[in-house]
Coordinates of C-alpha atoms in Angstrom, one line a residue:
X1 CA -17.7 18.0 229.4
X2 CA -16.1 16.7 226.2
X3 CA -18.1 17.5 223.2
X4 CA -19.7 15.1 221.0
X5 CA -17.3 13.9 217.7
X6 CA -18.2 15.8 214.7
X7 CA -17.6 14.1 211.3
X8 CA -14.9 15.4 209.1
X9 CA -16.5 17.9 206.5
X10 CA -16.7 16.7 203.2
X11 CA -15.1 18.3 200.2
X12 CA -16.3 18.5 196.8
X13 CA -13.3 17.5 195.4
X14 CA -11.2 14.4 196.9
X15 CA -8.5 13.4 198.3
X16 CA -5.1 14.1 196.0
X17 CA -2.0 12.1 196.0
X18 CA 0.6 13.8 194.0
X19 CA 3.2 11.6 192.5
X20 CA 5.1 14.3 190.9
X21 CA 8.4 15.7 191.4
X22 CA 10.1 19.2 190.3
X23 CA 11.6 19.4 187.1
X24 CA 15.4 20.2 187.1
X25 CA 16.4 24.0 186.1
X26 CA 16.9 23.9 182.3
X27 CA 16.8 25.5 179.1
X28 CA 14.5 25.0 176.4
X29 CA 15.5 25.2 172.5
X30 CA 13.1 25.3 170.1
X31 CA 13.8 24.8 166.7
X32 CA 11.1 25.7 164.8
X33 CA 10.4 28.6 167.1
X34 CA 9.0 30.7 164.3
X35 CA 6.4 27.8 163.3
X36 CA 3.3 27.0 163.6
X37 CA 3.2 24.6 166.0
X38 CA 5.4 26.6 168.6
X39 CA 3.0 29.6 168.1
X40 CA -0.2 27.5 168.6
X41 CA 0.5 24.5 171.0
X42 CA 4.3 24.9 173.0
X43 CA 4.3 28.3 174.1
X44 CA 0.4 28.6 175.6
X45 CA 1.5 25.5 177.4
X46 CA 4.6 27.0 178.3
X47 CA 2.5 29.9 179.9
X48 CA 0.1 27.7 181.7
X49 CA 3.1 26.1 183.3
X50 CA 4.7 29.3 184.2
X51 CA 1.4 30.9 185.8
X52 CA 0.5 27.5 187.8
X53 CA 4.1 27.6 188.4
X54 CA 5.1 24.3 187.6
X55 CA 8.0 25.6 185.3
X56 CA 11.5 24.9 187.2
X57 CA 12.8 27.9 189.3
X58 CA 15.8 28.5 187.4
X59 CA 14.9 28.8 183.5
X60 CA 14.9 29.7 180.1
X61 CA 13.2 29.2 176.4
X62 CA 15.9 29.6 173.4
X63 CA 14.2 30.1 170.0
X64 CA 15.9 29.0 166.9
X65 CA 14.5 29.4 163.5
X66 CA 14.7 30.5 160.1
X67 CA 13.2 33.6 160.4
X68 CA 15.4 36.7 161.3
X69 CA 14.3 37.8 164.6
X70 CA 15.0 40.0 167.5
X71 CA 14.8 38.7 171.4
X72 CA 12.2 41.9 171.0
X73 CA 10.2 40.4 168.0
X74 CA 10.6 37.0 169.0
X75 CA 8.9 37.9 172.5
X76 CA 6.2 39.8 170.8
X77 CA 5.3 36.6 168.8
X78 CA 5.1 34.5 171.5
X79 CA 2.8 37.3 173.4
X80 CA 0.8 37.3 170.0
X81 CA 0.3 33.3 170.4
X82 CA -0.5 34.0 174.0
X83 CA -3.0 36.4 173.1
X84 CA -4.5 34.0 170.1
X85 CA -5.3 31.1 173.0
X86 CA -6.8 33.8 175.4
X87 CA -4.1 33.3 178.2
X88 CA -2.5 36.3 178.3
X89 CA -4.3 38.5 180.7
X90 CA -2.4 36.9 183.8
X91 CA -0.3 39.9 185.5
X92 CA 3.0 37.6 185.2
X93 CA 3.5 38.2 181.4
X94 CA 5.9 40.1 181.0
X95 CA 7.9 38.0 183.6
X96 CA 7.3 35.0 181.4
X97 CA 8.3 37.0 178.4
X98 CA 11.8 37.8 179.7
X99 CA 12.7 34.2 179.6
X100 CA 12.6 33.8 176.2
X101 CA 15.3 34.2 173.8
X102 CA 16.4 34.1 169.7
X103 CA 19.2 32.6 168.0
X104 CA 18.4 33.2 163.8
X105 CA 19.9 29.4 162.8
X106 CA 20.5 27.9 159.2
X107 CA 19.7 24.2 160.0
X108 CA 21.9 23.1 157.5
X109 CA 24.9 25.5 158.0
X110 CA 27.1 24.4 160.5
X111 CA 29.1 27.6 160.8
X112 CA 25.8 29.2 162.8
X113 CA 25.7 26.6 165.3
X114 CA 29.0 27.9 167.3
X115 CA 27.0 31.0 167.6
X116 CA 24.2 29.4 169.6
X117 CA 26.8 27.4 171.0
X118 CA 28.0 30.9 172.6
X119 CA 24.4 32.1 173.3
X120 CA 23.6 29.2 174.7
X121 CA 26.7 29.2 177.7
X122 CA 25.7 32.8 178.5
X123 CA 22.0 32.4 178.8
X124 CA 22.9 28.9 181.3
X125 CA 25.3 31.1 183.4
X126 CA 22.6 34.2 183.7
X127 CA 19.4 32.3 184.2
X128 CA 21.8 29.6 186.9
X129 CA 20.2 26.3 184.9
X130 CA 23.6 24.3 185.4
X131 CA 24.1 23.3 181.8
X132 CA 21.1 21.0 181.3
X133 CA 19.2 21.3 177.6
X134 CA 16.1 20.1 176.1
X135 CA 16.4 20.2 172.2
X136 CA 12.7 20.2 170.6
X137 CA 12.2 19.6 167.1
X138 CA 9.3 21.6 165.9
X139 CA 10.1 21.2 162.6
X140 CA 9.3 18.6 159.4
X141 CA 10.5 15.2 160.3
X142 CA 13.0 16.0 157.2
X143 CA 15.3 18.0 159.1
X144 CA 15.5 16.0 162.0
X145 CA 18.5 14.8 161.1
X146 CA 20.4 17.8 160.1
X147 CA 19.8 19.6 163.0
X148 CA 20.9 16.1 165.3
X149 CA 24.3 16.0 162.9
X150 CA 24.6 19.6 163.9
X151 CA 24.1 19.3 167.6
X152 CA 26.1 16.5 167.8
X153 CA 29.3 18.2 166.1
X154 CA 28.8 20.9 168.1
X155 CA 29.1 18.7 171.6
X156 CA 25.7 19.7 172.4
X157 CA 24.5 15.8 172.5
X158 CA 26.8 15.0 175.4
X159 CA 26.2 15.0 178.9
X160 CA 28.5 16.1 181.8
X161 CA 29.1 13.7 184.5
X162 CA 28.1 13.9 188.5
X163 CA 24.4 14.7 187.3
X164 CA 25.1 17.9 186.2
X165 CA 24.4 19.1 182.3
X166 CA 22.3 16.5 181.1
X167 CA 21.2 16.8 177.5
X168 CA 17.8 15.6 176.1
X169 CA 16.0 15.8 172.3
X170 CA 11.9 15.9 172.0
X171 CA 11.1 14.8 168.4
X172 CA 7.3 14.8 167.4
X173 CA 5.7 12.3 165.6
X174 CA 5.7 10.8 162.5
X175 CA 8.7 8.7 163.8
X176 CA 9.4 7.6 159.8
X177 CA 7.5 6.8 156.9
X178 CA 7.7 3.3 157.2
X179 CA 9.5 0.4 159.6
X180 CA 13.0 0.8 157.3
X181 CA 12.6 4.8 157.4
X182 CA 12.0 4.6 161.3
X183 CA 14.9 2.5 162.1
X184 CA 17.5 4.6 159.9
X185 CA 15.8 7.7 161.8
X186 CA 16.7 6.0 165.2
X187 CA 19.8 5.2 164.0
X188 CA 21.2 8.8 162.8
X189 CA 19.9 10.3 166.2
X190 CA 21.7 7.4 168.0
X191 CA 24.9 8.3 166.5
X192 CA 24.4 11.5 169.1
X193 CA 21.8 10.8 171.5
X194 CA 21.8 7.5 173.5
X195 CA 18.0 6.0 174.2
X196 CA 17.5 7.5 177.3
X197 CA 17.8 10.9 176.1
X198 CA 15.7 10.3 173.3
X199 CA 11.6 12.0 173.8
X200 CA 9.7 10.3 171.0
X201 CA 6.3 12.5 172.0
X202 CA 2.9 11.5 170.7
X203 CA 0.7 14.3 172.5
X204 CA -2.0 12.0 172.6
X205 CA -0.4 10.1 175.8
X206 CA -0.4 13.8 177.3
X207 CA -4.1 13.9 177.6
X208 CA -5.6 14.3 181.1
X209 CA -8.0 11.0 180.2
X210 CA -5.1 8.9 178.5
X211 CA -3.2 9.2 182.1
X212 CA -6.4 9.0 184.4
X213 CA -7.5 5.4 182.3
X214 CA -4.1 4.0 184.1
X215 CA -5.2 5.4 187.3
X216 CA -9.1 4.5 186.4
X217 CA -7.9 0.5 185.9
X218 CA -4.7 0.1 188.4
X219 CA -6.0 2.1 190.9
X220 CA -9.3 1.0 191.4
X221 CA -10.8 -2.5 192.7
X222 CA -14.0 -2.3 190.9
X223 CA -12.4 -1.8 187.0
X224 CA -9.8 -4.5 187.0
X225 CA -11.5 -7.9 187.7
X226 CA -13.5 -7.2 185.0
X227 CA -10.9 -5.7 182.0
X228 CA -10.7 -8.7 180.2
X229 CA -12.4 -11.0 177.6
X230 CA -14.8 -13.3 180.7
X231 CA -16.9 -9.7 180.7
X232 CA -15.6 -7.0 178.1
X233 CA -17.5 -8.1 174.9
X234 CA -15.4 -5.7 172.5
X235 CA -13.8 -2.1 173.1
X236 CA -13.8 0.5 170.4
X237 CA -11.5 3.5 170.0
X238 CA -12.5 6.5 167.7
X239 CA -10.5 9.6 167.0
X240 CA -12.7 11.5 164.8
X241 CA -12.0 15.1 163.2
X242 CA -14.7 17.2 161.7
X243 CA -12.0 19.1 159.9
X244 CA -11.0 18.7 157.2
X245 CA -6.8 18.5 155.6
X246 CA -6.6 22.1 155.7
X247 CA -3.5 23.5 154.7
X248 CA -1.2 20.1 156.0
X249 CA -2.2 19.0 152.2
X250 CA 1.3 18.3 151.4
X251 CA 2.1 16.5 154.2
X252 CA -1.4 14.6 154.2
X253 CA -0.4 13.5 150.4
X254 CA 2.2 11.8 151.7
X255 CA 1.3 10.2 154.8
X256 CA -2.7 9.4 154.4
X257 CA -4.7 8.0 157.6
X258 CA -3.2 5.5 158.8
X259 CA 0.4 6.8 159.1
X260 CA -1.1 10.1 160.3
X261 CA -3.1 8.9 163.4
X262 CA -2.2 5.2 163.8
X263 CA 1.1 4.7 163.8
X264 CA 1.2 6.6 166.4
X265 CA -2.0 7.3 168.5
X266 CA -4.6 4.6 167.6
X267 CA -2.3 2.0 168.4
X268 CA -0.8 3.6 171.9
X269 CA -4.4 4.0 173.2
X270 CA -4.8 0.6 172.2
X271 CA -1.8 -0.6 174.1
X272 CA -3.1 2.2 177.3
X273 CA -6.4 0.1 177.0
X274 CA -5.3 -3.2 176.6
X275 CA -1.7 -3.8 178.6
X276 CA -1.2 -5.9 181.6
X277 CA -0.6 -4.4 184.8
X278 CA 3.5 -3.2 185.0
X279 CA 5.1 -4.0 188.3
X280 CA 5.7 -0.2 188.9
X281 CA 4.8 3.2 187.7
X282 CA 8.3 2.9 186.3
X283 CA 9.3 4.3 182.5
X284 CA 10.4 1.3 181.6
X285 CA 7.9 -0.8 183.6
X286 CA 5.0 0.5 181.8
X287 CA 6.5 0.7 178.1
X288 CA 7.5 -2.7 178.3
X289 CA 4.0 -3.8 178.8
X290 CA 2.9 -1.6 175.7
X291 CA 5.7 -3.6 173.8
X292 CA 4.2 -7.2 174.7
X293 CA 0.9 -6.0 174.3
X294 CA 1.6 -4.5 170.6
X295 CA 3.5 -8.0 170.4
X296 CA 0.4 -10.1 170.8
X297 CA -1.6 -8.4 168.3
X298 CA -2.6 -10.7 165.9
X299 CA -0.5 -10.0 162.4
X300 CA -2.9 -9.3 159.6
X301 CA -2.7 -11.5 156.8
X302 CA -3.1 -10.5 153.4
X303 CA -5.1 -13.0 152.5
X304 CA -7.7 -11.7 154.8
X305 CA -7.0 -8.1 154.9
X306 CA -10.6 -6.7 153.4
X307 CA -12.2 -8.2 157.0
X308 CA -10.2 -6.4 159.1
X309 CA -9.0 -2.9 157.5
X310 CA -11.1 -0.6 155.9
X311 CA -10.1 2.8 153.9
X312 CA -12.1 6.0 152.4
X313 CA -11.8 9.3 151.3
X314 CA -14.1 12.4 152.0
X315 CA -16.0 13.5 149.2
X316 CA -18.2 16.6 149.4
X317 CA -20.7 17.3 152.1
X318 CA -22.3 20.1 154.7
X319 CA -20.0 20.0 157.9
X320 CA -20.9 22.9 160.4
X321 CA -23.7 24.1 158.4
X322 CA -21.7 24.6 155.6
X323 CA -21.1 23.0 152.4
X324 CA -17.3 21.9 152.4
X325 CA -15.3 20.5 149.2
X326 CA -14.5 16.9 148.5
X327 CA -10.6 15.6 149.8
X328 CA -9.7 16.0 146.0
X329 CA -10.8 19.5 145.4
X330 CA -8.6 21.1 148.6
X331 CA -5.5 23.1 148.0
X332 CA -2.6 20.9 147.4
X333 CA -4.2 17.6 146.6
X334 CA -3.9 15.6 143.4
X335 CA -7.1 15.6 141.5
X336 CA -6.6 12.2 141.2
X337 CA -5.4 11.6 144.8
X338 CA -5.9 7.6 145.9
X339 CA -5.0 8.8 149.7
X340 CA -7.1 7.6 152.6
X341 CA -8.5 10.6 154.9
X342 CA -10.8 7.8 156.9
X343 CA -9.3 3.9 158.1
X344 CA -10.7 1.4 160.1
X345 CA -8.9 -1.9 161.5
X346 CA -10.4 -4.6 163.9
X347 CA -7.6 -5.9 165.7
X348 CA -7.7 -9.4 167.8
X349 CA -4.7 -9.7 170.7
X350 CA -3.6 -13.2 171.0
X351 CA -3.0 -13.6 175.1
X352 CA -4.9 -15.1 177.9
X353 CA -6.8 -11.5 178.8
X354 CA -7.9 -10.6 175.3
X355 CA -8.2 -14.1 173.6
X356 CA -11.0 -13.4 171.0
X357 CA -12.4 -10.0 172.1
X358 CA -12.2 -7.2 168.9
X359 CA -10.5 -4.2 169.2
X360 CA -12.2 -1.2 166.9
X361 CA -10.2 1.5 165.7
X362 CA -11.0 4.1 163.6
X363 CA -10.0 7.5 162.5
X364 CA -11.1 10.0 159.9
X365 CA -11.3 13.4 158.9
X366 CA -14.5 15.5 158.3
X367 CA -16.4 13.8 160.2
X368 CA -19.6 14.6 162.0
X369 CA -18.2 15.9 165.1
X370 CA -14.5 16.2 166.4
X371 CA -14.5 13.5 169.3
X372 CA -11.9 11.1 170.7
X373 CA -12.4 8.2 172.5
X374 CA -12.3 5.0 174.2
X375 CA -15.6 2.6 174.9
X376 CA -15.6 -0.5 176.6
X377 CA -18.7 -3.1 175.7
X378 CA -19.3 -5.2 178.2
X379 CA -20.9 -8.8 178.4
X380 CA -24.8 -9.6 178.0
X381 CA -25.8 -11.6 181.7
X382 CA -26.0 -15.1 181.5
X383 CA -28.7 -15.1 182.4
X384 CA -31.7 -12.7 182.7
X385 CA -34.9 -13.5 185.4
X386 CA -37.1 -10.4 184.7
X387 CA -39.3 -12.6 181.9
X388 CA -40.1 -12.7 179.4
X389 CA -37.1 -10.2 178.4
X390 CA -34.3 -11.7 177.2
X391 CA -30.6 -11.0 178.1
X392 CA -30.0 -9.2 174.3
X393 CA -33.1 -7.5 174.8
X394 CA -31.6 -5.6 177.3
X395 CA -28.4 -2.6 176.8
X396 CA -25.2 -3.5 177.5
X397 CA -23.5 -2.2 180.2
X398 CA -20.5 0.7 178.6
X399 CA -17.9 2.7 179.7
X400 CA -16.8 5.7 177.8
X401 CA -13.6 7.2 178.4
X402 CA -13.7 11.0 176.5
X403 CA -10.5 12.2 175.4
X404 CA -11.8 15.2 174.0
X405 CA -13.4 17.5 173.9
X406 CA -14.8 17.5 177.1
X407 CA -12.6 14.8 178.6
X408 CA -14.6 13.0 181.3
X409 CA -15.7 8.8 182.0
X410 CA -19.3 8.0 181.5
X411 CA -20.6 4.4 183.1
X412 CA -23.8 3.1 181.3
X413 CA -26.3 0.7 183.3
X414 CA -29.8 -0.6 183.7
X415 CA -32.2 0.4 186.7
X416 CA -36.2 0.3 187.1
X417 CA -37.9 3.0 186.2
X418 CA -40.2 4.5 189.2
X419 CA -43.4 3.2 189.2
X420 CA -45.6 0.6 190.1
X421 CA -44.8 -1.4 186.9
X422 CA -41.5 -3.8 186.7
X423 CA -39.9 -1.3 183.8
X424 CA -35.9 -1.1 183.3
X425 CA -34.2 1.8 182.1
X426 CA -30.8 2.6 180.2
X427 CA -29.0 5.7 182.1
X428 CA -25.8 7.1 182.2
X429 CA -23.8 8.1 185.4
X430 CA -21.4 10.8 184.2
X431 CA -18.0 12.3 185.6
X432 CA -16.6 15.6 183.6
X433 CA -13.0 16.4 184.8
X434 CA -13.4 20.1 184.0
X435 CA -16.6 20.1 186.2
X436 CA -14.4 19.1 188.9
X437 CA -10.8 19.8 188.5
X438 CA -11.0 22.8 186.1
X439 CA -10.2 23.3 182.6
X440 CA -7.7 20.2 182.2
X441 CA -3.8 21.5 181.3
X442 CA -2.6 21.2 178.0
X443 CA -1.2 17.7 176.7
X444 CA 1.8 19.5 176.2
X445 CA 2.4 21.0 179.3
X446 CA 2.4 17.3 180.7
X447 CA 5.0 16.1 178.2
X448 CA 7.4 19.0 178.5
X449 CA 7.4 18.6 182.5
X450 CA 8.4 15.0 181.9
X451 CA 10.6 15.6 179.5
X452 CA 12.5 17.8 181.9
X453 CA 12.2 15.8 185.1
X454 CA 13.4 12.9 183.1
X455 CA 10.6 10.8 183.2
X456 CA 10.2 8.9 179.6
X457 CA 6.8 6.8 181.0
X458 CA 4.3 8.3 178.6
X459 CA 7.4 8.8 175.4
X460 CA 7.6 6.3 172.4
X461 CA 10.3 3.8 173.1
X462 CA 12.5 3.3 169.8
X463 CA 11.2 -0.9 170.1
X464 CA 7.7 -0.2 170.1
X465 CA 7.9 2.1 166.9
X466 CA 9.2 -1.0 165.4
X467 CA 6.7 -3.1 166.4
X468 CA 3.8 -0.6 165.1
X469 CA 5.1 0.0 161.7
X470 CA 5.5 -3.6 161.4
X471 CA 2.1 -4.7 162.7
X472 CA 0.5 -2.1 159.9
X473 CA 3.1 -2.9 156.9
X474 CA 0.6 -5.3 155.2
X475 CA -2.0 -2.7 155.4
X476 CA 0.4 -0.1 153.7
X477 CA 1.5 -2.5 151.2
X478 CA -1.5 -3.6 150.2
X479 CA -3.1 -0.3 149.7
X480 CA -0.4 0.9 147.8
X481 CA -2.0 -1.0 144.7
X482 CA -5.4 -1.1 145.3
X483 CA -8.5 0.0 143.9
X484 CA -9.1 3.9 144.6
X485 CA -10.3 4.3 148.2
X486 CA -14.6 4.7 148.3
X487 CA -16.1 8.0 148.9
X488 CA -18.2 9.2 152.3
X489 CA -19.4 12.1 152.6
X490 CA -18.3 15.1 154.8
X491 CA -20.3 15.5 157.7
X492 CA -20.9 12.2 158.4
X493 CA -19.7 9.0 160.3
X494 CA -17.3 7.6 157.5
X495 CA -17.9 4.9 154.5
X496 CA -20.7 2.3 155.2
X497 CA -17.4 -0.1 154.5
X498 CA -16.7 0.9 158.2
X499 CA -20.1 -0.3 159.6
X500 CA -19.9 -3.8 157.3
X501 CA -16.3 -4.1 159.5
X502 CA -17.7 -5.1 162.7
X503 CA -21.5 -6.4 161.7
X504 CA -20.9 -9.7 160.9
X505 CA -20.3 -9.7 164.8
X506 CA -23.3 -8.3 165.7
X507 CA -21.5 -5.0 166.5
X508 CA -22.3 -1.3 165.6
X509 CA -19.9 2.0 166.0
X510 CA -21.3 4.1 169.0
X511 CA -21.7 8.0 167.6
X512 CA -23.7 9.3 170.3

């Protein structure tokens, strides 16, 4: 007797389709390695890579700094870093350790580049990674440049043919200071580096809710028919800091706001949120789209300016419970500094999905809480049958993507109430990825992986940096003589200049 069917069990987690291939055996060089940002963000991710072995088989991490250091002294920095982020209890760390190497380099000085050059041969023949090199630049934007000239006069720019030693450089963000400054940038590198070896990373685009928003809209039925202006009323994207400059005050001085965190990330989640479906997954498929999408953005005039950007400065407050100094009384500032810690824009895209819907951005530092992301507003009914209510009386439907912290998607909607009464309700239908998949990797982890399978989809193409430093030029320039910026105060949600930004259309800034 045949038994009876039983249903499939049903897992708590679904289904996964993996898209992702190995990376090719390489070695990593890190200039900068005795930094800050090496020690805090690139080796942890590093180490998560290597325990959840994602790292390729064949591999190896060159340091190159300043600093006079030992392969000894440099490991036990990187263990220190390890230690600082709580992930170095795994039993592989002294495996991981053994991978890493130091080269003491003069930037500048081209007679201790052969050296490395030397290094860099033996450490490819012992650890079998076939000549292939990823050059990162953990270092001020200012030396960019000498360390390229250096590289590429040491033949360390050029590839080898049939596939074999391929050659790639990661540069962080700020790509320039301005459109002029980021064009001469691409052009010294691209006297070494074509365009397809250049990573322009914004670790923004490495954050687990940045990638799933592409998989959230182009993967799923139910989001897409309604992205566009026929139901999305207006979509806001917030990147708030509850810290304040800290001790980037120098850099801060110079850059400000907007060239800090729009530039770059404001403006690429824009284009994430916003772009048309690409015909593939492809690189050069899906920056093209953020291209045309940055292209349609409405210029803003400076005639008009004051309606559609908005600029502030901390001033002294209570953030954490404790009482924090005004923007002009941290270490490093001019007393009478006219630099913007808080902007605002309301941008309008000029195509046939986004025709007359406002996008908010804003970003700002000592805030009331440290929270990214992304919220989409949709549409009132037409038309509402539950009398005498009317349509506005009722909360609009919202989705909430959460870049951090806790990245997750939140879907708000009516329902009734239980009860014999007719009574609607607002609630909120949450998803948490850590609930579900775990802690999510770090944004750098992604990147690096990327970088070293050759995969340029979620790096800053040398077009669109154009394209954003021209869409915000009027902004700079006209800030560069105005009035001193108003004051907020730490600890809250920015100037009131913000909340006048998107009244007049009935709209208010979500902080909850």
């Amino acid at each position: 007797m045949t038994p009876p069917d039983r249903p499939e069990p049903q897992s708590s987690m679904a289904e996964q389709f993996c898209l992702e291939t190995r990376p090719d055996p390489c070695g990593l060089i890190i200039f900068g390695a005795s930094g800050d940002l090496a020690e805090r963000k690139l080796f942890p991710a590093l180490y998560e890579l290597f325990t959840a072995d994602l790292l390729p088989g064949h591999f190896f991490a060159l340091g190159a700094g300043r600093t006079a250091l030992t392969d000894e002294t440099f490991r036990d920095r990187v263990a220190s870093s390890l230690a600082k982020a709580g992930k170095s209890s795994g039993t592989k760390l002294s495996e991981f350790l053994s991978l890493f190497h130091y080269c003491a380099t003069d930037y500048a000085d081209a007679k201790a580049y052969p050296a490395c050059v030397e290094r860099l041969k033996s450490l490819d023949k012992s650890h079998q990674t076939r000549g292939n090199r990823l050059f990162y630049m953990a270092v001020p934007p200012s030396i960019y440049e000498t360390i390229v000239e250096q590289l590429g006069r040491a033949g360390l720019s050029k590839e080898r043919s049939e596939g074999l030693g391929w050659s790639r450089i990661i540069v962080e963000k700020p790509f320039g200071h301005d459109a002029a400054g980021a064009r001469t940038l691409t052009e010294k590198i691209r006297r070494h580096f074509e365009e397809d070896q250049i990573y322009r990373m914004d670790h923004y685009l490495g954050k687990e809710t940045v990638q799933g928003l592409l998989v959230l809209r182009f993967a799923n039925v139910l989001f897409e028919p309604l992205w566009n202006r026929n139901y999305v009323d207006h979509v806001q994207i917030t990147v708030a800091e509850d810290s304040g400059v800290g001790h980037r005050a120098g850099y801060y001085e110079e850059a400000g706001a907007l060239r800090d965190m729009f530039q770059n990330h404001l403006l690429q989640l824009l284009c994430v949120a916003a772009m048309e479906p690409p015909a593939s997954f492809a690189a050069e498929r899906v920056r093209d789209e953020k291209s045309k999408l940055l292209r349609a953005a409405r210029p803003l005039s400076y005639s008009t300016l004051g309606q559609h950007a908005v600029r502030a400065q901390y001033g002294a407050g209570v953030s954490g419970g404790k009482p924090v100094p005004a923007y002009r009384q941290e270490t490093g500032v001019a007393p009478d500094s006219r630099v913007e810690t808080f902007a605002a824009l309301k941008v309008f895209v000029d195509n046939w999905r986004w025709q007359g819907v406002p996008f908010y951005l804003r970003s700002g530092k000592r805030m009331k809480k440290r929270e990214s992301k992304i919220v989409i507003q949709f549409r009132h009914v037409p038309h509402l049958l539950f009398e005498p209510l009317k349509p506005q009386d009722l909360r609009p439907n919202v989705l909430t993507l959460r870049l951090q912290p806790q990245e997750g998607v939140s879907l708000c909607f009516e329902t009734k109430a239980p009860g014999p009464k007719m009574c609607m309700s607002s609630v909120t239908m949450n998803f948490n990825y850590e609930n579900v998949f775990g802690t999510p990797p770090e944004a750098y982890g992604r990147l690096f992986l990327d970088a070293m399978a050759g995969d340029q989809t979620l790096f800053t193409r040398s077009d669109w940096v154009d394209l954003s430093w021209n869409f915000l030029a009027p902004v700079l320039e006209s800030w560069k003589s105005a009035p001193p910026p108003p004051v907020y105060e730490a600890g809250g949600w920015g100037p009131t200049e913000a909340d006048a930004l998107i009244s007049p259309q009935g709209h208010a800034w979500r902080n909850d």
